[in-house]
Amino acid sequence: MLHFVIVAVLVALSTFGLGSYFASGALLPEAASQQSLVIDWLFGVHGWLVAFFFSLIVVFLLYSVIVFRRRPGEQGDGAYITGNHQLEIIWTLIPLAIVLWLAVIGASTLADVERRDPNALVVDVYAAQWSWTFEYENGAITTDLVLPVNQQVLLRLHSNDVIHSFYVPQFRVKQDVLPGGPEFTRELRITPTQEGEFKIQCAELCGQLHYDMLADVMVVSEAEYLVWLDQAAGDCEGTDEQCGQRWANQFGCLACHSLDGSVILAPSWLGIAGSEEELTDGSTVLVDAEYLHRSIVDPNAQIVAGFQPNIMPQDFEERMTEEQIQQVIAFILSLGE
Amino acid sequence: MNLLSLGLVHGLIAQIAGTIFGMALVMFFRVVAGLPAWEREPVFVGGAIVGAIAFMIGVGALNDWFKWARGEKTSDDISPDPDKPNWTRFFSVDYDHKVIGIQYGVTSVLLLGFGGIFAMLFRLELAEAGITILNSDIFELILGYSGPHLYNSLMSLHGIVMIASILLGVGAMSNYLVPMLIGANDMAFPRLNAFAFWINVPGAIILLSSLFLGGFDTGWVGYPPLSLRAPLGMQMFLLGVYIVGLSSISGAINVIVTVFRLRAPGMTMMRMPIFAWAALATAFIQLTATQLIGLSFQLTMLERLLGMGFFTPDVGGDPILYQHLFWFYSHPAVYVFILPGLGVISELLPVFTRKPLFGYRWVAYSSMGIALVGFFVWAHHMFSSGMSPYLRIPFMYATLLVAIPTGVKFFSWVGTLWRGKITTPTPMLFVLGSIVIFLMGGVTGPPLGTIATDLHLHDTWYVVGHFHDTMFGGYVFPFFAAIYYWFPKMTGRKYDERLGKLHFWLMFPAFMVMTLGQIFLGMLGMRRRVADYDPALGFDPTQLLITIAGFAIFISVIIALYNLIRSARKGEVAVGNVWNSRSPEWQIPNPAPLHNYAHPFHVVGQPYDYGLQDAPYVDMDPAGTPAHS
Amino acid sequence: MADHHMTASYKERLARNRMGLWLFIISDAFVFIGLFVARVVLLPGQRPHLEQGLGLVVTTMLLVSSFFMNRAETELAHGNRAGFMRGTLITLVLGTIFLIGVVGIEWQIAPFGPADGAQGAIFYAMTGFHAFHVLTGVIFLAIVWNNGRKGHYSAEEHWAVEACAVYWHFIDVVWIFFYPALYLMGTPVL
Ligand code: HEA
Ligand code: HEA
Ligand code: CUA
Ligand SMILES: [Cu+2]
């Protein structure tokens, strides 16, 4: 009996120590959304359960190994105990009750996480290898996500190549982004509660630069948001070259094409204008506006020697306006001979 | 001894010749069909397939079946050729289950080594932020690629090679142990058994060749559409795994029939050594689920080769379908990894506590329970995949239910330890280590299972920590426990106890550091499968610690191998029942004789009645005939 | 050397073989279940554009062949070798006709190729996997027939024939599910 009392005290102590540490939230990043508050509560429950069951087994195990070890010179076998049906039933039923309860609170937490606000702000998210683009209802297209605080946002997730995943650790939720058009568009609802700047990280392996598929998300006050939105929606006012650079950034061209002559994944744009380039089929081509246009709307038509087809997205013709394409071309041409 | 007479050498030569022939064959058919002769992908795939078949013919694994097809008789006498030294048996087709078991085991450790080396390479890369060593030109020179793509390839290969290593290790344990534990002299189908082992060799070669054919950057799960765009190495991955899967299926048939039909007289199901139950449950999973990973991989191969639209939405496919097919196998597969290991734990605990296994019947049924429930939880890997939302809640319930039969095992182990007379030689240390580590892996499971928390944890390092815990606790540690425990039975010699303990006391703490680090990083939101991370996140010190711990594990395994190889030749001779066990295999000489039991024994008691006087488990000599005439 | 209990009796081996074969069939069935699921998911409410008459003919061939395979085995069990050889041969021929019908004709006349969307993928995958099994069955039949010709197998001991028959029936049962899945369920894809 004494053995059990000692073990029970140790288990209680250990559970308390570990549990209060796990449930303290010190292990998780800052909570910055409505959803994260609910989810962290469930993490807290798990923290206590993990602490208890881990302590229970480990304390019994260590205690047995230390106290019931065979002393030098000791002979004979251990106690002849083959089992105990009552105990077996108890330690089947109690965990059963616990997991059923866990499932119930798991389901209700999920319902809270997915609670819909009919007035949610809608943003279309376009994921591509390896960039993020955001399109607001008023037509603004950006590469950083800007959100008003304390308002639910409904993200509609689209991909045009492989599977990506939208994840912001501080918001706690993630959702895979599937290719394949409207039928495969998935939704994610987030209600930011903290102003600040966080990182969107692609959480599904999507090829070479997956690790670098990041974007900023800025949570700002309602007023700031409205000001920003107006600005972002405004048409590009500037020279063609300036606008071209903006589009190149926005549509993610610069994820693959550098401006300084280095090769990220694709030919650098520095100094290609006017040059003679070799193609994979051995022929050469003069890089002029016409060739650049073809390269953008039909990338596979001519492949630059040393590079692979099918890397560059094929849908820029649909996603960009003709004017935007022309401005990008102007920008590339401005990068000099 | 002429090396050329070894089956393995024949097989390898045949595989090379077969590969070339297969490539030529594909080119020939392409010309006939009016296509350009050369296209890398179909030509290489055709070559690999024909090469694998050629290996099996060359090694001689199909000889007897060819004879049957021609209507010729084959000999059932499996006695080795007395003119050849004993070691050659391990390098040629041999029908003895003990030889096959050891063949499986050695191949498994070899693959563990490959997987480990890949891990060490990418661990060096992760030790600090920034892409460092993998950018080296050496890799560009040898492999033709480097940088992040190399990281992805090494990481993916690490995962799948380790899993293949586990599957072979499971084969090693069930082949070596099941017949001996249940009193049979061999498996039910010795030829199928040899086939199941040898097919792994070309499979592993093809799998590893992917590193040299452009690699593949999809992780071990190979999700399309990414896997449809990956380089040629992808095909070698798909094909290699498919071939290893064939081994699982044929091995499973053998184990099931052996357990059901070859038990010694008097050995009812409830009197079997508990490992046999574990092996049986494992075999049921392998038998059925494996087909679906095979199917999903074949469909991916076909989509790549012929453009068939299974998984690409633009041409009518559905990427989620792949994930369902894949996880329908790959979740149950994780129970394939652990059930034999948990069986080893249950098998060894009574010996080293000198107490009966607490609640034998419950432990036996819990293996079946885990296997059964394991079939209904696969979609918990897909909570955030965008599958039909209705599936999530039912799969959450099913997932959490697995905790119950697993819990039964833990409680029974604790019950067995309680008031025992515990000794802790190396195998027992590994058993105790397994329990603690597997517990860590187990209790980190439910937070993944309740959907809302998984939305945060999915595809983070928390998952990485979870499954290294479960796989080391459920497989790697028990596997080493089994090797040390049955080492005298396999070799007739004792291993070095001091080196064995050193192995444990290096590996156990290092492993704790490694996975605790992984779990903490994951909680903070570090994503899986990233070649690099932002230094601003402050993950560097933990990552460095994980790398150091990983190397410590690597070194500890080298110490173990040194110990085992040296002891197999120079160790102290081990006579008789080394561990004073009740199990039948310890009642026969070391190493186990060619035909395990000179005559069938009778089971007269319970397997684990330690502490009960005069209650033997087996009567080795029921007819009273003099043993070993 | 070889002790009596080391080589099992024919009866015992038969029991093992039967169990092994059934396990194999259970295992193999999962491939076809997987394909069936893929079909339902990718082509809900639709079916590929196929030649109905041909489908009916090949299906009949396969169903009838199963009958002859059954005859072959029963004849042999009753000691009628000629009947056994005849049944095997007819099964073999019908199986070959099935293969020609599906691979040789339907594959050629189908108005779509394997790369043409979900219907191409599903149709060629389902018939292809099945045809591969029929092909192995036909080879098995040829082996059995050839060995029968050499005078092997007796009324009491003919495991290979039994295995061949069970395998053949299994292939047939699979087609019983695949035929409606391909030819009858849903409306034709446009
Ligand atoms: C050996 C392998 C193994 C084992 C045994 C397990 C066991 C479990 N796993 Fe794990 N798992 C993996 C290997 C394994 N897993 C791998 C490889 C992956 C990642 C694959 C990839 O993406 O690459 C993974 C991923 C994975 C996921 C997906 C995560 C994600 O990607 O989002 C989930 C989600 O539910 C999960 C859950 C569980 C659960 C609930 C158990 C349960 O079986 C655990 C049950 C055990 C216990 C709970 C402890 C003992 C029980 C008690 C003491 C009783 C009382 C306890 C309670 C009442 C809580 N696992
Ligand atoms: C059995 C399975 C197993 C084992 C043992 C290991 C062992 C190790 N694993 Fe692995 N791991 C996986 C299975 C396994 N892993 C899987 C499935 C993945 C997922 C992949 C994916 O995401 O797709 C993964 C992913 C994974 C990651 C995540 C990568 C990422 O997401 O980016 C990391 C990172 O630290 C890691 C590290 C390690 C380390 C340091 C070890 C160390 O313990 C290794 C130590 C070395 C050994 C144990 C080998 C020792 C052997 C010898 C010394 C023999 C040498 C001699 C001969 C050649 C004969 N692993
Ligand atoms: Cu996009 Cu990873
Ligand atoms: Cu799982």
PDB file of C-alpha atoms in Angstrom, chain A residues 4 15 20 50 63-64 66 113 125 131 156 168 174 205 213 237 263 330:
ATOM      1  CA  PHE A   4       0.947   3.155  -4.072  1.00  0.00           C
ATOM      2  CA  THR A  15       1.560  16.160 -13.335  1.00  0.00           C
ATOM      3  CA  SER A  20       1.277  23.989 -15.478  1.00  0.00           C
ATOM      4  CA  VAL A  50      -0.241  14.841 -21.674  1.00  0.00           C
ATOM      5  CA  TYR A  63       9.670   3.560  -9.349  1.00  0.00           C
ATOM      6  CA  SER A  64       9.431  -0.122 -10.257  1.00  0.00           C
ATOM      7  CA  ILE A  66      14.439   1.441  -8.790  1.00  0.00           C
ATOM      8  CA  VAL A 113     -12.883  28.176 -35.123  1.00  0.00           C
ATOM      9  CA  VAL A 125      -5.449  34.572 -52.395  1.00  0.00           C
ATOM     10  CA  SER A 131       4.789  33.646 -54.331  1.00  0.00           C
ATOM     11  CA  ARG A 156     -10.604  32.286 -50.908  1.00  0.00           C
ATOM     12  CA  VAL A 168       0.320  32.108 -40.111  1.00  0.00           C
ATOM     13  CA  LYS A 174      -3.888  26.620 -41.871  1.00  0.00           C
ATOM     14  CA  LEU A 205       6.085  21.272 -49.679  1.00  0.00           C
ATOM     15  CA  MET A 213       7.408  31.104 -50.070  1.00  0.00           C
ATOM     16  CA  GLU A 237       0.410  56.263 -61.710  1.00  0.00           C
ATOM     17  CA  VAL A 263      20.054  33.106 -61.598  1.00  0.00           C
ATOM     18  CA  ALA A 330       8.886  48.246 -70.902  1.00  0.00           C
TER      19      ALA A 330
END
